Amino acid sequence: MRTVRVIAEARAEIDRARSAGAGVGLVPTMGFLHAGHVSLMERAASEADFVVATIFVNPLQFGPAEDLAAYPRDLETDTARCEGAGVDLLLVPGVEEMYPGPMRTAVTVADITARFEGASRPGHFAGVATVVAKLFNIVGPCRAYFGEKDWQQLCVVRQMAADLSFAVEVVGCPTVREPDGLAMSSRNTYLGASDRAAAPVLHRALVAGAESIRSGERSARVVRDVMSEVLGSEPRAEVDYAEVVDAGTLALVDPLAGDLRLLVAARIGPARLIDNVGAVAD
Ligand code: PAF
């Protein structure tokens, strides 16, 4: 695996691989890699001839009151994890390399960004869509891999890639969980012992909501109440939202029908955690 910090060098290396006939897979990350990221890289390595991973803590997607400066970083461990997962090229551009001047261009995705993370974190998805569009242009992947843990982000990236005619298949990969159900996230590192013990309540709420749908519940309000009750049983959880929506459009569906996604977000101590699971109502 080669690690480069300069976009032109990455492009030259990727062009060489492509002209030798390689299909290119991309795994964009913000680093501090865990088993969830490794699963994306391993999937990419099993499906693409040449795997590019990127580590870039993207300032555009952090709000003024968010944790940009404190965002955890560990390049040495990350590099070893990428290499072990079968990455061929690791691009680690600095902020100056990605944004050499003030950005006057932004990619915004309407509608599906209006609620949930988009409402709680204004500007976040424009930052994500803009940097992902840049990475697609830099790398030119046939496939790009994103975790389902950030379900709304996955929908936004899919919409952006379709709307802007990027020739890339956006592949969603299952959330990797700790044994107690907590979804793996770089932000879990902010949790002290008591907050860490409280955090699996998000997954418990989702499982209870999905179970009620499986048992025949078709009222969105009842499923919301089931999730809220579980979340409410944990005094450390400050709930932002608990909702059930259409899995593709993120629109509210009532009565429940088709492919659904249950979404929750809650602050637990210093960390704002999100999680989701799927359910089907036939
Ligand atoms: O999910 C992330 O880590 C980031 O939002 C992404 C997709 C790498 C864009 O900065």
XYZ file of C-alpha atoms and ligand atoms in Angstrom:
292
model
C 0.000 0.000 0.000
C 1.206 3.503 -0.844
C 0.221 6.542 1.229
C 0.113 9.937 -0.503
C -0.858 13.416 0.613
C -0.954 15.104 -2.775
C -4.032 14.770 -5.008
C -2.023 14.866 -8.259
C 0.105 11.934 -7.062
C -3.005 9.945 -6.152
C -4.513 10.691 -9.576
C -1.349 9.549 -11.374
C -1.278 6.287 -9.401
C -5.001 5.618 -9.964
C -4.702 6.431 -13.691
C -1.870 3.893 -13.957
C -4.026 1.209 -12.306
C -7.038 2.081 -14.472
C -5.042 2.000 -17.697
C -3.871 -1.495 -16.731
C -7.567 -2.455 -16.665
C -8.267 -2.197 -12.910
C -11.737 -1.387 -11.593
C -11.333 1.184 -8.818
C -13.149 1.036 -5.459
C -13.252 3.989 -3.055
C -13.725 4.041 0.726
C -13.931 7.645 1.962
C -13.373 8.080 5.716
C -12.506 10.672 8.330
C -10.043 8.272 9.975
C -9.842 6.897 13.526
C -10.782 3.661 11.846
C -12.709 0.878 13.569
C -14.063 -2.516 12.516
C -16.907 -0.832 10.608
C -14.448 0.998 8.334
C -12.363 -2.162 7.965
C -15.480 -4.039 6.778
C -15.980 -1.408 4.042
C -12.366 -1.770 2.918
C -12.530 -5.564 2.931
C -15.727 -5.467 0.879
C -14.074 -3.042 -1.543
C -11.013 -5.313 -1.766
C -13.261 -8.291 -2.576
C -15.061 -6.414 -5.384
C -12.527 -3.986 -6.885
C -9.079 -4.556 -8.411
C -7.610 -1.371 -6.944
C -8.847 0.017 -3.623
C -8.400 3.650 -2.665
C -9.156 4.770 0.895
C -9.156 8.399 1.930
C -8.725 9.919 5.371
C -9.815 13.537 5.552
C -11.517 15.254 8.495
C -13.677 17.527 6.392
C -14.156 20.969 7.983
C -17.122 21.735 5.697
C -19.344 19.185 7.425
C -18.751 20.422 10.983
C -20.907 23.174 12.464
C -19.299 26.023 14.440
C -20.229 24.376 17.775
C -19.113 20.887 16.711
C -16.047 18.807 17.452
C -13.745 19.488 14.442
C -10.600 20.295 16.476
C -11.273 17.502 18.971
C -12.172 14.913 16.316
C -10.033 11.839 17.149
C -7.055 11.136 14.907
C -4.502 8.283 14.813
C -2.819 8.054 11.427
C -0.314 5.363 12.373
C -2.966 2.863 13.497
C -5.245 3.865 10.599
C -2.465 3.211 8.075
C -1.890 -0.286 9.478
C -5.640 -1.009 9.395
C -5.935 0.108 5.755
C -2.977 -2.031 4.758
C -4.387 -5.064 6.618
C -7.779 -4.616 4.929
C -6.337 -4.739 1.404
C -6.187 -1.023 0.501
C -3.809 -0.271 -2.400
C -3.614 3.506 -2.096
C -4.298 5.682 0.942
C -4.889 9.366 0.224
C -4.500 11.628 3.265
C -4.807 15.179 1.977
C -4.437 18.169 4.308
C -7.079 20.899 4.383
C -4.881 23.117 2.154
C -4.645 20.352 -0.409
C -8.416 19.747 -0.525
C -9.442 23.409 -0.204
C -6.541 25.544 -1.443
C -8.752 28.636 -1.525
C -12.121 29.658 -0.131
C -14.821 27.297 -1.437
C -17.320 29.206 -3.574
C -19.016 26.059 -4.796
C -21.185 23.729 -2.748
C -23.252 20.672 -3.568
C -26.636 20.693 -1.848
C -29.231 17.942 -1.941
C -32.823 19.013 -1.346
C -35.681 17.321 0.548
C -33.977 14.270 2.056
C -31.606 16.589 3.935
C -34.407 18.648 5.490
C -35.065 16.466 8.535
C -33.166 14.391 11.092
C -29.390 15.051 10.875
C -30.016 17.836 8.366
C -32.288 19.658 10.827
C -30.018 19.101 13.834
C -26.801 19.929 11.976
C -27.469 22.750 9.482
C -24.998 22.699 6.576
C -23.704 19.231 7.471
C -24.990 17.447 4.375
C -23.842 20.182 2.007
C -20.373 19.644 3.497
C -20.648 15.884 3.037
C -22.062 16.073 -0.517
C -19.407 18.606 -1.546
C -16.434 16.603 -0.253
C -17.808 13.295 -1.586
C -18.351 14.884 -5.020
C -14.730 16.117 -4.921
C -13.483 12.660 -3.924
C -15.505 11.051 -6.730
C -13.888 13.482 -9.175
C -10.398 12.904 -7.789
C -10.582 9.100 -7.669
C -13.109 8.232 -10.406
C -14.260 5.006 -8.706
C -16.624 2.433 -10.269
C -17.866 1.687 -6.769
C -17.808 3.646 -3.522
C -18.528 2.118 -0.126
C -20.435 3.801 2.729
C -21.708 2.434 6.046
C -25.437 2.038 6.613
C -24.901 3.407 10.120
C -25.163 6.877 8.577
C -28.345 5.964 6.707
C -29.364 9.507 5.809
C -25.822 10.223 4.551
C -26.009 7.098 2.380
C -29.325 8.323 0.875
C -27.852 11.795 0.297
C -24.750 10.397 -1.436
C -26.875 8.102 -3.627
C -29.127 11.000 -4.637
C -26.161 13.292 -5.324
C -24.393 10.640 -7.437
C -27.582 10.010 -9.471
C -28.440 13.724 -9.887
C -24.907 14.658 -11.000
C -24.490 11.550 -13.215
C -21.421 10.223 -11.450
C -20.581 6.855 -13.039
C -20.266 5.223 -9.651
C -22.260 2.562 -7.855
C -22.826 3.669 -4.261
C -22.652 0.526 -2.113
C -24.210 0.552 1.372
C -22.601 -1.850 3.863
C -24.178 -3.212 7.064
C -23.501 -1.521 10.405
C -20.895 -3.285 12.531
C -21.899 -3.491 16.203
C -20.257 -4.100 19.557
C -21.467 -7.299 21.306
C -24.019 -5.224 23.299
C -25.516 -3.755 20.113
C -23.848 -0.318 20.122
C -23.085 0.707 16.539
C -19.363 1.240 16.003
C -18.489 4.902 15.583
C -15.353 6.981 15.981
C -17.403 9.177 18.329
C -17.873 6.295 20.823
C -14.408 7.223 22.034
C -15.940 10.314 23.721
C -18.043 8.092 26.036
C -16.950 7.631 29.661
C -17.789 4.345 31.419
C -21.336 5.286 32.533
C -22.224 6.841 29.178
C -20.796 3.815 27.361
C -22.977 1.537 29.503
C -26.034 3.669 28.629
C -25.344 3.931 24.872
C -26.776 0.547 23.720
C -30.238 1.935 24.561
C -30.352 3.328 20.994
C -30.080 -0.145 19.515
C -32.533 -1.592 22.049
C -35.091 1.060 21.027
C -34.621 0.241 17.335
C -34.945 -3.497 17.940
C -38.167 -2.938 19.920
C -39.581 -0.725 17.144
C -38.643 -3.204 14.396
C -40.063 -6.075 16.432
C -43.422 -4.282 16.763
C -43.551 -3.893 12.954
C -42.655 -7.566 12.518
C -45.526 -8.427 14.879
C -47.975 -6.553 12.654
C -48.027 -2.970 13.980
C -48.733 -0.567 11.100
C -49.180 2.727 12.944
C -46.079 4.940 12.696
C -47.139 6.732 15.883
C -47.254 3.490 17.882
C -43.826 2.410 16.592
C -42.432 5.862 17.486
C -43.936 5.495 20.975
C -42.398 2.027 21.395
C -38.937 3.448 20.583
C -39.450 6.568 22.734
C -40.448 4.461 25.716
C -37.247 2.408 25.536
C -35.129 5.546 25.067
C -36.987 7.223 27.951
C -35.961 4.363 30.251
C -32.345 5.599 30.080
C -31.962 8.846 32.046
C -28.619 9.642 30.367
C -30.181 9.698 26.877
C -31.295 13.131 25.661
C -33.415 12.113 22.675
C -33.277 14.161 19.463
C -35.548 11.985 17.294
C -37.005 8.468 17.042
C -38.823 7.973 13.750
C -39.867 5.404 11.179
C -39.676 6.448 7.511
C -39.591 5.157 3.951
C -36.092 3.660 3.553
C -35.384 5.366 0.206
C -37.050 8.786 0.415
C -37.004 9.223 4.215
C -40.614 10.417 3.934
C -43.068 9.671 6.730
C -45.311 6.694 5.934
C -48.520 6.096 7.886
C -49.893 3.446 7.818
C -46.545 1.713 7.518
C -45.894 -0.033 4.191
C -42.945 -1.205 2.116
C -39.237 -0.860 2.912
C -38.834 1.149 6.098
C -35.989 2.544 8.167
C -36.179 3.237 11.878
C -33.902 6.120 12.833
C -32.848 7.372 16.271
C -30.515 10.086 17.547
C -29.686 10.938 21.146
C -27.013 12.794 23.057
C -25.413 10.653 25.745
C -22.952 12.674 27.798
C -20.564 14.434 25.412
C -21.483 12.379 22.324
C -24.377 12.725 19.914
C -25.076 9.179 18.709
C -27.201 8.020 15.772
C -28.314 4.568 14.728
C -30.893 2.874 12.478
C -32.264 -0.499 11.430
C -34.434 -1.668 8.532
C -37.908 -3.235 8.620
C -40.388 -4.351 5.997
C -44.167 -3.923 6.254
C -45.943 -5.946 3.531
O -18.966 9.190 6.989
C -17.905 9.852 6.990
O -16.888 9.460 7.574
C -17.861 11.176 6.267
O -19.077 11.851 6.364
C -17.399 11.057 4.802
C -18.385 10.248 3.975
C -16.033 10.411 4.737
C -17.308 12.452 4.162
O -16.407 13.254 4.854
